[in-house]
Amino acid sequence: MTENTNNPYYNLFIKQKNNQFKVSNGAYNQRIKKLSALQRAIEITFREEIKEALLKDLGKPYVESEMTEIYQIVGDIKHAKNYLHKWMRNKKVKTPLSMLGASSYIKYEAKGVCLIISPWNFPFNLTFGPLISAISAGNTAIIKPSEMTPHSSALMKKIVDTVFSEEEVALVEGEVQTSTDLLKLPFNHIFFTGSPTVGKIIMKAAAEHLASVTLELGGKSPTIIDETANLKTAAKKIMWGKFMNCGQICISPDYALVQQNVKNQFIEECKNVLKAFYSNNPKESSSYARIVTPKHFERLKSLLTDAEDNGGNFEFGNITDKAKKYIAPTIVSGLGENALLLEEEIFGPIFPMVTYKTIDDAIAYVNSKERPLALYIYSKSKRNTEKLLSYTRAGGTCINNNIIHYANHNLPFGGVNNSGIGKSHGYYGFKAFSNERAIVKQHTFGITELLFPPYSNYKEKLARFTVKWF
Ligand code: NAD
């Protein structure tokens, strides 16, 4: 730690480190009190300011802010409050006969001082979500939100400063250097949400202190539509999932894999839905968000240019306005296989369609890429659905829907390999921030004591007997 005394966050870290046992040993009621205070802040005191900040940062429509930020956070808190008592309880486990005279249980204890680094696309939800788990598990936490959404980050600071003392929860604003400084401190757990590229930097930094990590990352989430799917309802759900928040969602359908013989019909259905959702001029629609920064706009614009160069056929959209950070909902088909839209995570309102002949072709395509955060299946065929589930891997899957698995607090949320390590939400979030301490209590004489040195032939026989019978 001595090399860290010049770190700008050293004093804050030490304050939380010194306070960690007071926080973790606080009764169940104290955790509930903190969760309730956060709930009041989000649901009542700062509700309107949150929607204003999101409108300024992302042009996020109020309905989407209510649904994907406020509802999610409040829902998470309510769920944690309902189940915390059960989660915190010691969990009895069986003890083998060879350990006769002992009993065993798991104690869920706080990991200690935690670091939460969050992204910009759902700034409140993806910052306070992990914080709810951290508090539930009895930790202290330092939060570093994204610099891309300054209004939201400033408001989150105000909320955190109002609700918590900095010895238990503190929020520091800043850019990459702030993360870099924080990552030098020996946190007990790091919860990171962001891109796979930065996820690797986080994991390397965590390795210096062997801090445990939860990495909630991104990637290309495929949406597979087979010839048996109800194309009308599939189009509705997919267009909603893809273009909400202007496509800036980690689990939005990144691209479609459509069975060749239904491609044209599916595209027609999608076009009709887009007109119904956002009118013939989505730029004027109050239901459609904007790209977060000019830099992100330029990245997406270059993907569109690359699509043109790679034979892309624009079925819808491809209209942009730099000054307004506007990119129309766009559907593109016929891309050459080297098109960047089929290589990098899109994270914007562009939906490429790729066709396949057989379900095995679709599986081979998915498996030729990194393991995704989500994989969506639209099919009435049980056989196809089972095959897709059996021969692919993904963090989560919806069958005949998308995105909604995120909202079920009873399911673990997270990726696999390139799309993430570890799980969050509800009980799984509580576990991510808990040390599962293994405890054995010896009540009476234990059989193992018969095998203590000095060893003898008799003890060897007894050991062999134990191996055979217990
Ligand atoms: P990002 O990785 O660029 O940034 C995330 C956070 O890391 C920010 O707070 C940022 O300041 C910090 N950061 C950036 N560069 C850093 C560096 N070199 N060292 C240390 N910290 C650094 O991600 P983003 O652009 O904010 O978000 C988009 C990405 O996040 C997409 O890949 C998306 O799929 C993913 N995402 C995943 C989830 C999930 O739950 N799995 C949710 C939302 C977004």
Short mmCIF file of C-alpha atoms and ligand atoms in Angstrom, two decimals:
data_model
loop_
_atom_site.label_atom_id
_atom_site.label_comp_id
_atom_site.label_asym_id
_atom_site.label_seq_id
_atom_site.Cartn_x
_atom_site.Cartn_y
_atom_site.Cartn_z
CA MET A 1 0.00 0.00 0.00
CA THR A 2 2.90 2.41 0.62
CA GLU A 3 3.35 2.97 -3.13
CA ASN A 4 -0.26 4.18 -3.18
CA THR A 5 -0.04 7.00 -0.66
CA ASN A 6 0.20 9.54 -3.51
CA ASN A 7 -2.87 8.09 -5.20
CA PRO A 8 -5.61 10.77 -5.25
CA TYR A 9 -8.11 8.21 -3.94
CA TYR A 10 -5.90 6.65 -1.28
CA ASN A 11 -7.46 8.52 1.65
CA LEU A 12 -10.97 7.71 0.53
CA PHE A 13 -10.03 4.06 0.09
CA ILE A 14 -8.49 3.93 3.57
CA LYS A 15 -11.58 5.53 5.10
CA GLN A 16 -13.73 2.78 3.57
CA LYS A 17 -11.23 0.07 4.49
CA ASN A 18 -11.28 1.20 8.12
CA ASN A 19 -15.06 1.28 8.08
CA GLN A 20 -15.66 -2.04 6.30
CA PHE A 21 -16.36 -4.22 9.34
CA LYS A 22 -18.70 -1.68 10.87
CA VAL A 23 -20.65 -1.73 7.60
CA SER A 24 -20.56 -5.49 7.10
CA ASN A 25 -21.42 -6.34 10.69
CA GLY A 26 -24.33 -3.90 10.65
CA ALA A 27 -27.60 -5.67 11.25
CA TYR A 28 -29.96 -6.69 8.46
CA ASN A 29 -32.10 -3.66 9.37
CA GLN A 30 -29.27 -1.25 8.54
CA ARG A 31 -28.88 -2.66 5.04
CA ILE A 32 -32.64 -2.40 4.53
CA LYS A 33 -32.53 1.21 5.74
CA LYS A 34 -29.83 2.07 3.19
CA LEU A 35 -31.71 0.36 0.37
CA SER A 36 -34.89 2.21 1.32
CA ALA A 37 -33.06 5.54 1.38
CA LEU A 38 -31.72 4.88 -2.12
CA GLN A 39 -35.20 3.81 -3.27
CA ARG A 40 -36.74 7.06 -1.97
CA ALA A 41 -34.06 9.10 -3.73
CA ILE A 42 -34.67 7.40 -7.08
CA GLU A 43 -38.43 6.97 -6.89
CA ILE A 44 -39.36 10.30 -5.29
CA THR A 45 -36.73 12.96 -4.61
CA PHE A 46 -34.70 12.82 -7.83
CA ARG A 47 -37.11 11.09 -10.23
CA GLU A 48 -37.77 14.10 -12.48
CA GLU A 49 -34.13 15.24 -12.40
CA ILE A 50 -33.09 11.74 -13.52
CA LYS A 51 -35.35 11.92 -16.56
CA GLU A 52 -34.09 15.42 -17.39
CA ALA A 53 -30.44 14.32 -17.15
CA LEU A 54 -31.11 11.33 -19.43
CA LEU A 55 -32.88 13.55 -21.93
CA LYS A 56 -29.87 15.87 -22.02
CA ASP A 57 -27.29 13.09 -22.27
CA LEU A 58 -29.00 10.61 -24.56
CA GLY A 59 -32.21 12.23 -25.78
CA LYS A 60 -33.84 9.39 -23.89
CA PRO A 61 -37.66 9.54 -24.05
CA TYR A 62 -39.32 9.74 -20.61
CA VAL A 63 -41.14 6.42 -21.10
CA GLU A 64 -37.81 4.65 -21.70
CA SER A 65 -36.26 6.37 -18.66
CA GLU A 66 -39.15 5.24 -16.48
CA MET A 67 -39.03 1.71 -17.87
CA THR A 68 -35.33 0.99 -18.28
CA GLU A 69 -33.79 3.07 -15.51
CA ILE A 70 -36.20 3.97 -12.69
CA TYR A 71 -38.34 0.83 -12.83
CA GLN A 72 -35.25 -1.39 -13.00
CA ILE A 73 -33.54 0.21 -10.01
CA VAL A 74 -36.66 0.36 -7.86
CA GLY A 75 -37.54 -3.21 -8.87
CA ASP A 76 -34.03 -4.37 -7.91
CA ILE A 77 -34.31 -2.69 -4.52
CA LYS A 78 -37.77 -4.13 -3.81
CA HIS A 79 -36.55 -7.60 -4.76
CA ALA A 80 -33.47 -7.27 -2.54
CA LYS A 81 -35.57 -6.03 0.38
CA ASN A 82 -37.95 -8.98 -0.01
CA TYR A 83 -35.22 -11.62 -0.09
CA LEU A 84 -32.29 -10.16 1.82
CA HIS A 85 -33.14 -11.96 5.02
CA LYS A 86 -33.06 -15.30 3.22
CA TRP A 87 -29.86 -14.48 1.28
CA MET A 88 -27.98 -13.40 4.42
CA ARG A 89 -28.85 -16.51 6.42
CA ASN A 90 -26.11 -19.07 7.02
CA LYS A 91 -26.67 -22.01 4.70
CA LYS A 92 -26.37 -25.44 6.30
CA VAL A 93 -24.70 -28.11 4.17
CA LYS A 94 -24.25 -31.84 4.72
CA THR A 95 -21.12 -33.12 6.46
CA PRO A 96 -19.63 -36.48 5.35
CA LEU A 97 -19.70 -39.42 7.74
CA SER A 98 -15.90 -39.45 7.86
CA MET A 99 -16.18 -36.11 9.70
CA LEU A 100 -18.55 -37.50 12.31
CA GLY A 101 -18.98 -35.11 15.22
CA ALA A 102 -18.85 -31.96 13.07
CA SER A 103 -21.42 -29.78 11.29
CA SER A 104 -20.90 -27.42 8.35
CA TYR A 105 -22.39 -24.26 6.95
CA ILE A 106 -21.69 -21.39 4.55
CA LYS A 107 -21.54 -17.87 5.93
CA TYR A 108 -22.21 -15.08 3.43
CA GLU A 109 -19.90 -12.26 4.40
CA ALA A 110 -19.07 -9.00 2.66
CA LYS A 111 -16.02 -9.00 0.42
CA GLY A 112 -14.97 -5.61 1.83
CA VAL A 113 -14.14 -2.50 -0.19
CA CYS A 114 -15.51 -2.71 -3.73
CA LEU A 115 -15.00 -0.72 -6.90
CA ILE A 116 -17.88 -0.26 -9.36
CA ILE A 117 -17.06 1.10 -12.81
CA SER A 118 -20.07 1.74 -15.03
CA PRO A 119 -20.83 2.64 -18.67
CA TRP A 120 -23.00 5.37 -20.18
CA ASN A 121 -25.85 3.62 -21.98
CA PHE A 122 -28.09 3.12 -18.93
CA PRO A 123 -26.10 5.31 -16.57
CA PHE A 124 -28.36 5.10 -13.50
CA ASN A 125 -29.46 1.49 -13.86
CA LEU A 126 -25.95 0.15 -14.49
CA THR A 127 -24.44 2.14 -11.62
CA PHE A 128 -27.07 1.68 -8.95
CA GLY A 129 -27.84 -1.93 -9.95
CA PRO A 130 -24.42 -3.23 -8.81
CA LEU A 131 -24.52 -0.83 -5.85
CA ILE A 132 -27.76 -2.45 -4.63
CA SER A 133 -25.99 -5.84 -4.63
CA ALA A 134 -22.91 -4.38 -2.93
CA ILE A 135 -25.01 -2.82 -0.15
CA SER A 136 -27.14 -5.96 0.23
CA ALA A 137 -23.99 -7.99 0.78
CA GLY A 138 -22.67 -5.47 3.36
CA ASN A 139 -19.82 -3.86 1.42
CA THR A 140 -18.47 -0.37 1.12
CA ALA A 141 -18.12 0.89 -2.45
CA ILE A 142 -16.40 3.49 -4.56
CA ILE A 143 -18.18 4.19 -7.86
CA LYS A 144 -16.72 5.56 -11.10
CA PRO A 145 -19.47 6.29 -13.65
CA SER A 146 -18.91 7.12 -17.31
CA GLU A 147 -17.61 10.46 -18.44
CA MET A 148 -19.73 10.22 -21.63
CA THR A 149 -22.96 11.14 -19.83
CA PRO A 150 -21.93 14.15 -17.69
CA HIS A 151 -25.42 15.25 -16.59
CA SER A 152 -26.27 11.76 -15.35
CA SER A 153 -22.91 11.33 -13.61
CA ALA A 154 -23.20 14.70 -11.84
CA LEU A 155 -26.70 13.83 -10.66
CA MET A 156 -25.61 10.39 -9.46
CA LYS A 157 -22.89 12.10 -7.42
CA LYS A 158 -25.53 14.35 -5.87
CA ILE A 159 -27.70 11.32 -5.06
CA VAL A 160 -24.84 9.33 -3.54
CA ASP A 161 -23.66 12.32 -1.48
CA THR A 162 -27.21 12.86 -0.21
CA VAL A 163 -27.92 9.25 0.71
CA PHE A 164 -24.58 7.90 1.98
CA SER A 165 -21.55 8.92 3.97
CA GLU A 166 -18.34 8.60 1.98
CA GLU A 167 -17.01 6.00 4.44
CA GLU A 168 -19.63 3.59 3.03
CA VAL A 169 -20.41 4.70 -0.52
CA ALA A 170 -18.63 7.37 -2.55
CA LEU A 171 -18.82 8.37 -6.20
CA VAL A 172 -15.90 9.92 -8.05
CA GLU A 173 -16.30 11.46 -11.48
CA GLY A 174 -13.56 11.37 -14.07
CA GLU A 175 -12.20 9.93 -17.26
CA VAL A 176 -9.85 7.02 -17.95
CA GLN A 177 -7.14 8.40 -15.63
CA THR A 178 -9.59 8.26 -12.72
CA SER A 179 -10.25 4.56 -13.39
CA THR A 180 -6.54 3.94 -13.79
CA ASP A 181 -5.78 5.54 -10.41
CA LEU A 182 -8.59 3.68 -8.69
CA LEU A 183 -7.50 0.36 -10.21
CA LYS A 184 -4.10 0.69 -8.50
CA LEU A 185 -5.78 0.37 -5.08
CA PRO A 186 -6.19 -3.10 -3.58
CA PHE A 187 -9.97 -3.42 -3.78
CA ASN A 188 -11.50 -6.68 -2.57
CA HIS A 189 -13.86 -6.87 -5.55
CA ILE A 190 -14.18 -5.00 -8.83
CA PHE A 191 -17.52 -4.90 -10.64
CA PHE A 192 -17.03 -3.57 -14.16
CA THR A 193 -19.64 -2.98 -16.85
CA GLY A 194 -18.34 -1.96 -20.26
CA SER A 195 -16.62 -3.18 -23.37
CA PRO A 196 -14.59 -6.40 -23.67
CA THR A 197 -11.50 -4.32 -24.62
CA VAL A 198 -11.58 -2.35 -21.37
CA GLY A 199 -12.67 -5.49 -19.50
CA LYS A 200 -9.27 -6.99 -20.28
CA ILE A 201 -7.53 -3.90 -18.84
CA ILE A 202 -9.64 -4.20 -15.69
CA MET A 203 -8.84 -7.88 -15.28
CA LYS A 204 -5.10 -7.26 -15.68
CA ALA A 205 -5.22 -4.50 -13.05
CA ALA A 206 -7.25 -6.75 -10.73
CA ALA A 207 -4.62 -9.47 -11.12
CA GLU A 208 -2.03 -7.20 -9.45
CA HIS A 209 -3.96 -7.51 -6.18
CA LEU A 210 -5.79 -10.74 -7.03
CA ALA A 211 -9.04 -8.85 -6.59
CA SER A 212 -12.05 -10.86 -7.64
CA VAL A 213 -13.94 -9.46 -10.64
CA THR A 214 -17.37 -9.40 -12.14
CA LEU A 215 -17.09 -8.32 -15.76
CA GLU A 216 -20.35 -7.39 -17.48
CA LEU A 217 -19.24 -6.97 -21.07
CA GLY A 218 -20.79 -6.78 -24.52
CA GLY A 219 -20.47 -8.29 -27.96
CA LYS A 220 -22.56 -9.33 -30.92
CA SER A 221 -25.87 -10.85 -29.78
CA PRO A 222 -27.47 -12.83 -32.63
CA THR A 223 -31.20 -13.05 -33.30
CA ILE A 224 -32.14 -16.21 -35.14
CA ILE A 225 -35.40 -16.30 -37.05
CA ASP A 226 -36.40 -19.56 -38.67
CA GLU A 227 -39.06 -20.29 -41.26
CA THR A 228 -41.58 -21.44 -38.61
CA ALA A 229 -41.46 -18.16 -36.65
CA ASN A 230 -44.42 -15.80 -36.45
CA LEU A 231 -42.75 -13.08 -38.52
CA LYS A 232 -45.23 -10.35 -37.65
CA THR A 233 -44.80 -10.54 -33.88
CA ALA A 234 -41.09 -11.33 -34.21
CA ALA A 235 -40.59 -8.13 -36.23
CA LYS A 236 -42.43 -6.08 -33.59
CA LYS A 237 -40.38 -7.42 -30.68
CA ILE A 238 -37.08 -7.27 -32.54
CA MET A 239 -37.56 -3.69 -33.79
CA TRP A 240 -38.43 -2.65 -30.22
CA GLY A 241 -35.40 -4.44 -28.76
CA LYS A 242 -33.03 -3.22 -31.44
CA PHE A 243 -33.96 0.46 -31.65
CA MET A 244 -34.74 1.28 -28.02
CA ASN A 245 -32.12 3.71 -26.66
CA CYS A 246 -31.06 4.10 -30.30
CA GLY A 247 -29.59 0.59 -30.31
CA GLN A 248 -27.17 1.44 -27.48
CA ILE A 249 -27.99 -1.59 -25.35
CA CYS A 250 -25.57 -4.39 -24.51
CA ILE A 251 -28.26 -7.04 -25.05
CA SER A 252 -29.95 -5.49 -28.07
CA PRO A 253 -30.17 -7.86 -31.04
CA ASP A 254 -26.90 -7.02 -32.80
CA TYR A 255 -27.70 -8.77 -36.07
CA ALA A 256 -30.35 -11.07 -37.53
CA LEU A 257 -29.78 -14.56 -38.87
CA VAL A 258 -32.85 -15.15 -41.01
CA GLN A 259 -33.73 -18.34 -42.83
CA GLN A 260 -33.31 -17.56 -46.51
CA ASN A 261 -36.86 -18.39 -47.65
CA VAL A 262 -38.51 -15.94 -45.21
CA LYS A 263 -36.02 -13.08 -45.50
CA ASN A 264 -38.05 -10.83 -47.81
CA GLN A 265 -41.24 -11.24 -45.85
CA PHE A 266 -39.44 -10.58 -42.58
CA ILE A 267 -37.84 -7.40 -43.93
CA GLU A 268 -41.25 -6.14 -45.08
CA GLU A 269 -42.70 -6.78 -41.61
CA CYS A 270 -39.79 -4.92 -39.99
CA LYS A 271 -40.24 -1.91 -42.28
CA ASN A 272 -43.95 -1.72 -41.44
CA VAL A 273 -43.21 -1.88 -37.73
CA LEU A 274 -40.57 0.87 -37.92
CA LYS A 275 -43.01 3.19 -39.66
CA ALA A 276 -45.66 2.42 -37.05
CA PHE A 277 -43.22 2.97 -34.14
CA TYR A 278 -41.40 6.07 -35.33
CA SER A 279 -43.49 7.43 -38.28
CA ASN A 280 -42.06 8.02 -41.75
CA ASN A 281 -39.65 10.53 -40.25
CA PRO A 282 -38.11 9.06 -37.07
CA LYS A 283 -36.06 12.24 -36.62
CA GLU A 284 -39.22 14.03 -35.55
CA SER A 285 -40.40 11.18 -33.33
CA SER A 286 -40.35 11.81 -29.59
CA SER A 287 -40.01 8.05 -29.10
CA TYR A 288 -36.54 7.83 -30.64
CA ALA A 289 -33.29 8.60 -28.76
CA ARG A 290 -29.95 9.95 -30.01
CA ILE A 291 -26.34 8.79 -30.23
CA VAL A 292 -24.46 9.63 -27.05
CA THR A 293 -21.51 11.73 -28.37
CA PRO A 294 -20.20 13.05 -31.72
CA LYS A 295 -17.35 10.49 -31.44
CA HIS A 296 -19.80 7.61 -31.19
CA PHE A 297 -21.80 9.11 -34.07
CA GLU A 298 -18.65 9.13 -36.24
CA ARG A 299 -17.90 5.48 -35.40
CA LEU A 300 -21.39 4.42 -36.50
CA LYS A 301 -21.24 6.63 -39.60
CA SER A 302 -18.02 4.90 -40.63
CA LEU A 303 -19.78 1.52 -40.21
CA LEU A 304 -22.44 2.71 -42.66
CA THR A 305 -19.79 3.84 -45.16
CA ASP A 306 -18.03 0.50 -44.80
CA ALA A 307 -21.37 -1.27 -45.39
CA GLU A 308 -21.80 0.64 -48.66
CA ASP A 309 -18.29 -0.43 -49.69
CA ASN A 310 -19.12 -4.05 -48.84
CA GLY A 311 -22.19 -4.43 -51.02
CA GLY A 312 -24.76 -3.55 -48.37
CA ASN A 313 -28.31 -3.11 -49.55
CA PHE A 314 -30.07 -0.53 -47.36
CA GLU A 315 -33.61 -1.74 -46.83
CA PHE A 316 -34.52 1.10 -44.44
CA GLY A 317 -32.89 4.23 -43.04
CA ASN A 318 -29.24 5.12 -43.67
CA ILE A 319 -30.08 8.76 -43.01
CA THR A 320 -27.85 10.71 -40.62
CA ASP A 321 -27.57 14.21 -39.16
CA LYS A 322 -24.23 14.92 -37.51
CA ALA A 323 -25.36 18.12 -35.77
CA LYS A 324 -28.22 16.28 -34.08
CA LYS A 325 -26.26 13.02 -33.46
CA TYR A 326 -29.12 11.37 -35.32
CA ILE A 327 -28.94 8.08 -37.16
CA ALA A 328 -32.21 6.74 -38.53
CA PRO A 329 -33.23 3.19 -37.69
CA THR A 330 -31.40 1.31 -40.41
CA ILE A 331 -31.77 -2.18 -41.86
CA VAL A 332 -29.12 -3.49 -44.21
CA SER A 333 -28.90 -6.82 -46.04
CA GLY A 334 -26.56 -8.48 -48.53
CA LEU A 335 -23.34 -7.48 -46.76
CA GLY A 336 -20.06 -9.09 -47.77
CA GLU A 337 -18.64 -11.23 -45.00
CA ASN A 338 -15.80 -8.76 -44.29
CA ALA A 339 -18.15 -5.88 -43.55
CA LEU A 340 -17.37 -4.30 -40.18
CA LEU A 341 -21.06 -4.48 -39.24
CA LEU A 342 -20.63 -8.24 -39.11
CA GLU A 343 -17.37 -8.04 -37.17
CA GLU A 344 -17.62 -5.48 -34.35
CA GLU A 345 -20.34 -4.91 -31.78
CA ILE A 346 -22.62 -2.31 -33.41
CA PHE A 347 -24.07 -0.63 -30.31
CA GLY A 348 -26.21 1.68 -32.43
CA PRO A 349 -29.37 1.73 -34.59
CA ILE A 350 -28.10 -0.37 -37.50
CA PHE A 351 -29.49 -3.86 -38.03
CA PRO A 352 -27.70 -6.13 -40.51
CA MET A 353 -29.50 -9.20 -41.81
CA VAL A 354 -27.59 -12.33 -42.69
CA THR A 355 -29.35 -15.32 -44.28
CA TYR A 356 -28.85 -19.03 -43.68
CA LYS A 357 -30.17 -22.21 -45.28
CA THR A 358 -30.27 -24.80 -42.49
CA ILE A 359 -30.27 -24.53 -38.71
CA ASP A 360 -26.80 -26.14 -38.74
CA ASP A 361 -25.57 -23.25 -40.89
CA ALA A 362 -26.96 -20.78 -38.36
CA ILE A 363 -25.23 -22.63 -35.51
CA ALA A 364 -21.92 -22.69 -37.40
CA TYR A 365 -22.20 -18.92 -38.02
CA VAL A 366 -22.85 -18.14 -34.36
CA ASN A 367 -20.01 -20.41 -33.22
CA SER A 368 -17.57 -18.80 -35.64
CA LYS A 369 -17.77 -15.67 -33.45
CA GLU A 370 -17.11 -14.89 -29.79
CA ARG A 371 -19.64 -16.21 -27.27
CA PRO A 372 -22.40 -13.59 -27.02
CA LEU A 373 -24.06 -11.89 -24.06
CA ALA A 374 -27.48 -12.83 -25.44
CA LEU A 375 -28.81 -15.08 -28.17
CA TYR A 376 -32.42 -14.82 -29.30
CA ILE A 377 -34.46 -17.50 -31.00
CA TYR A 378 -37.69 -16.94 -32.92
CA SER A 379 -39.17 -20.29 -33.85
CA LYS A 380 -42.19 -22.52 -33.37
CA SER A 381 -40.03 -25.58 -33.95
CA LYS A 382 -39.13 -27.34 -30.72
CA ARG A 383 -36.45 -29.27 -32.54
CA ASN A 384 -34.74 -26.15 -33.90
CA THR A 385 -34.98 -24.39 -30.56
CA GLU A 386 -33.48 -27.32 -28.66
CA LYS A 387 -30.71 -27.68 -31.23
CA LEU A 388 -29.81 -24.00 -30.99
CA LEU A 389 -29.77 -24.20 -27.19
CA SER A 390 -27.66 -27.36 -27.21
CA TYR A 391 -25.01 -26.35 -29.74
CA THR A 392 -24.38 -22.70 -28.88
CA ARG A 393 -23.33 -20.82 -25.73
CA ALA A 394 -24.54 -17.41 -24.55
CA GLY A 395 -24.95 -15.46 -21.32
CA GLY A 396 -28.74 -15.51 -21.71
CA THR A 397 -31.45 -16.42 -24.20
CA CYS A 398 -35.04 -15.42 -24.87
CA ILE A 399 -37.21 -17.69 -26.97
CA ASN A 400 -39.71 -15.74 -29.08
CA ASN A 401 -38.74 -12.49 -27.42
CA ASN A 402 -35.70 -10.34 -26.67
CA ILE A 403 -34.16 -8.25 -23.89
CA ILE A 404 -36.76 -9.16 -21.25
CA HIS A 405 -34.59 -11.78 -19.51
CA TYR A 406 -32.71 -8.78 -18.08
CA ALA A 407 -35.80 -7.75 -16.14
CA ASN A 408 -36.35 -11.04 -14.31
CA HIS A 409 -34.63 -10.61 -10.95
CA ASN A 410 -34.74 -14.37 -10.38
CA LEU A 411 -32.38 -15.06 -13.29
CA PRO A 412 -28.60 -14.58 -13.27
CA PHE A 413 -27.51 -11.86 -15.68
CA GLY A 414 -24.10 -11.86 -17.34
CA GLY A 415 -22.02 -13.08 -20.21
CA VAL A 416 -19.66 -15.91 -20.95
CA ASN A 417 -15.97 -15.51 -21.85
CA ASN A 418 -15.71 -12.51 -24.21
CA SER A 419 -19.13 -11.22 -23.11
CA GLY A 420 -18.36 -11.43 -19.41
CA ILE A 421 -17.28 -13.25 -16.28
CA GLY A 422 -19.56 -13.70 -13.28
CA LYS A 423 -23.24 -12.93 -12.84
CA SER A 424 -25.34 -10.13 -11.42
CA HIS A 425 -28.93 -9.29 -10.38
CA GLY A 426 -30.85 -10.40 -7.32
CA TYR A 427 -29.35 -13.34 -5.45
CA TYR A 428 -26.60 -13.70 -8.07
CA GLY A 429 -25.52 -10.07 -7.54
CA PHE A 430 -25.56 -10.62 -3.78
CA LYS A 431 -23.32 -13.67 -4.27
CA ALA A 432 -20.94 -11.74 -6.55
CA PHE A 433 -20.29 -9.27 -3.70
CA SER A 434 -20.13 -11.95 -0.98
CA ASN A 435 -17.39 -14.22 0.25
CA GLU A 436 -18.89 -17.66 0.80
CA ARG A 437 -16.97 -18.60 3.91
CA ALA A 438 -16.83 -22.36 4.52
CA ILE A 439 -17.29 -23.16 8.19
CA VAL A 440 -16.93 -26.51 9.95
CA LYS A 441 -17.75 -26.70 13.63
CA GLN A 442 -16.40 -29.65 15.61
CA HIS A 443 -18.84 -30.63 18.36
CA THR A 444 -17.37 -33.89 19.67
CA PHE A 445 -14.40 -36.15 19.10
CA GLY A 446 -13.66 -36.44 15.35
CA ILE A 447 -12.70 -39.66 13.55
CA THR A 448 -9.76 -37.91 11.86
CA GLU A 449 -8.08 -37.67 15.24
CA LEU A 450 -7.61 -41.46 15.11
CA LEU A 451 -5.24 -40.89 12.20
CA PHE A 452 -2.92 -38.37 13.82
CA PRO A 453 0.83 -39.29 13.93
CA PRO A 454 2.75 -41.32 14.89
CA TYR A 455 1.53 -43.52 12.04
CA SER A 456 1.33 -47.31 12.29
CA ASN A 457 0.11 -50.31 10.27
CA TYR A 458 -3.14 -50.15 12.16
CA LYS A 459 -3.64 -46.48 11.16
CA GLU A 460 -2.86 -47.32 7.54
CA LYS A 461 -5.59 -49.98 7.64
CA LEU A 462 -7.96 -47.51 9.19
CA ALA A 463 -7.17 -44.94 6.46
CA ARG A 464 -7.81 -47.58 3.76
CA PHE A 465 -11.08 -48.46 5.48
CA THR A 466 -12.08 -44.76 5.46
CA VAL A 467 -11.29 -44.43 1.75
CA LYS A 468 -13.38 -47.51 1.00
CA TRP A 469 -16.43 -46.86 3.19
CA PHE A 470 -16.83 -43.11 3.65
P1 NAD B 1 -16.19 1.33 -21.96
O1 NAD B 1 -15.58 0.01 -21.70
O2 NAD B 1 -15.55 2.23 -22.96
O3 NAD B 1 -16.27 2.20 -20.61
C1 NAD B 1 -16.84 1.72 -19.42
C2 NAD B 1 -16.21 2.41 -18.22
O4 NAD B 1 -14.81 2.12 -18.23
C3 NAD B 1 -16.34 3.92 -18.20
O5 NAD B 1 -16.61 4.35 -16.88
C4 NAD B 1 -14.98 4.41 -18.65
O6 NAD B 1 -14.61 5.64 -18.10
C5 NAD B 1 -14.06 3.31 -18.15
N1 NAD B 1 -12.87 3.17 -19.00
C6 NAD B 1 -12.77 3.39 -20.34
N2 NAD B 1 -11.51 3.12 -20.77
C7 NAD B 1 -10.82 2.70 -19.68
C8 NAD B 1 -9.47 2.28 -19.49
N3 NAD B 1 -8.60 2.25 -20.49
N4 NAD B 1 -9.10 1.91 -18.24
C9 NAD B 1 -9.97 1.94 -17.22
N5 NAD B 1 -11.26 2.34 -17.35
C10 NAD B 1 -11.68 2.73 -18.56
O7 NAD B 1 -17.72 1.04 -22.31
P2 NAD B 1 -18.85 2.06 -22.72
O8 NAD B 1 -18.53 2.66 -24.05
O9 NAD B 1 -19.13 2.98 -21.58
O10 NAD B 1 -20.11 1.06 -22.86
C11 NAD B 1 -20.32 0.29 -24.00
C12 NAD B 1 -19.88 -1.12 -23.81
O11 NAD B 1 -20.37 -1.64 -22.59
C13 NAD B 1 -20.44 -2.06 -24.89
O12 NAD B 1 -19.48 -3.00 -25.24
C14 NAD B 1 -21.61 -2.73 -24.18
O13 NAD B 1 -22.00 -3.95 -24.75
C15 NAD B 1 -21.08 -2.87 -22.80
N6 NAD B 1 -22.16 -2.97 -21.83
C16 NAD B 1 -22.34 -4.14 -21.17
C17 NAD B 1 -23.39 -4.27 -20.28
C18 NAD B 1 -23.65 -5.54 -19.51
O14 NAD B 1 -24.45 -5.51 -18.57
N7 NAD B 1 -23.04 -6.66 -19.86
C19 NAD B 1 -24.24 -3.19 -20.06
C20 NAD B 1 -24.01 -2.01 -20.75
C21 NAD B 1 -22.96 -1.89 -21.63
#
